[in-house]
């Protein structure tokens, strides 16, 4: 995850998820196309690129932490992710075909019931955990780049490899 993406999520993530949930509740579905072509035009504090950051980062987080169920009824290869924020669940649907497309949507009542009352709930991610994970990754990244600079200073800019003379 690049620095711009992490900064957006860390500093604007809560505002963005609240606006995403609002749009999903009004429209049923929300992605970059809605920002361009939606009627009425959504009033957002973030851009389509930043919405892409959220979709990509949240899906990666879900994939790496709990895995992803699939929609068996969809004819295309796909994966799903679920996030809860302030007792509201939002779903991410990602489809692969001639490219990748993903969007936020409101899960069905049946899906919400499964997430809350069955083993399917293992797929439910807490948005707060996603933000904290991103903050921790940001700290690790800053620590690593700081250590690299120190090593570079010590070696005078030369790369020191194992077994070299």
JSON list of C-alpha atoms in Angstrom, two decimals, residues 159-165:
[
{"chain": "A", "resi": 159, "resn": "UNK", "atom": "CA", "xyz": [25.40, -1.92, -0.10]},
{"chain": "A", "resi": 160, "resn": "UNK", "atom": "CA", "xyz": [26.83, -4.48, 2.27]},
{"chain": "A", "resi": 161, "resn": "UNK", "atom": "CA", "xyz": [25.98, -8.01, 1.26]},
{"chain": "A", "resi": 162, "resn": "UNK", "atom": "CA", "xyz": [26.38, -11.21, 3.17]},
{"chain": "A", "resi": 163, "resn": "UNK", "atom": "CA", "xyz": [29.74, -12.87, 2.44]},
{"chain": "A", "resi": 164, "resn": "UNK", "atom": "CA", "xyz": [31.23, -9.85, 0.68]},
{"chain": "A", "resi": 165, "resn": "UNK", "atom": "CA", "xyz": [34.82, -8.77, 1.41]}
]
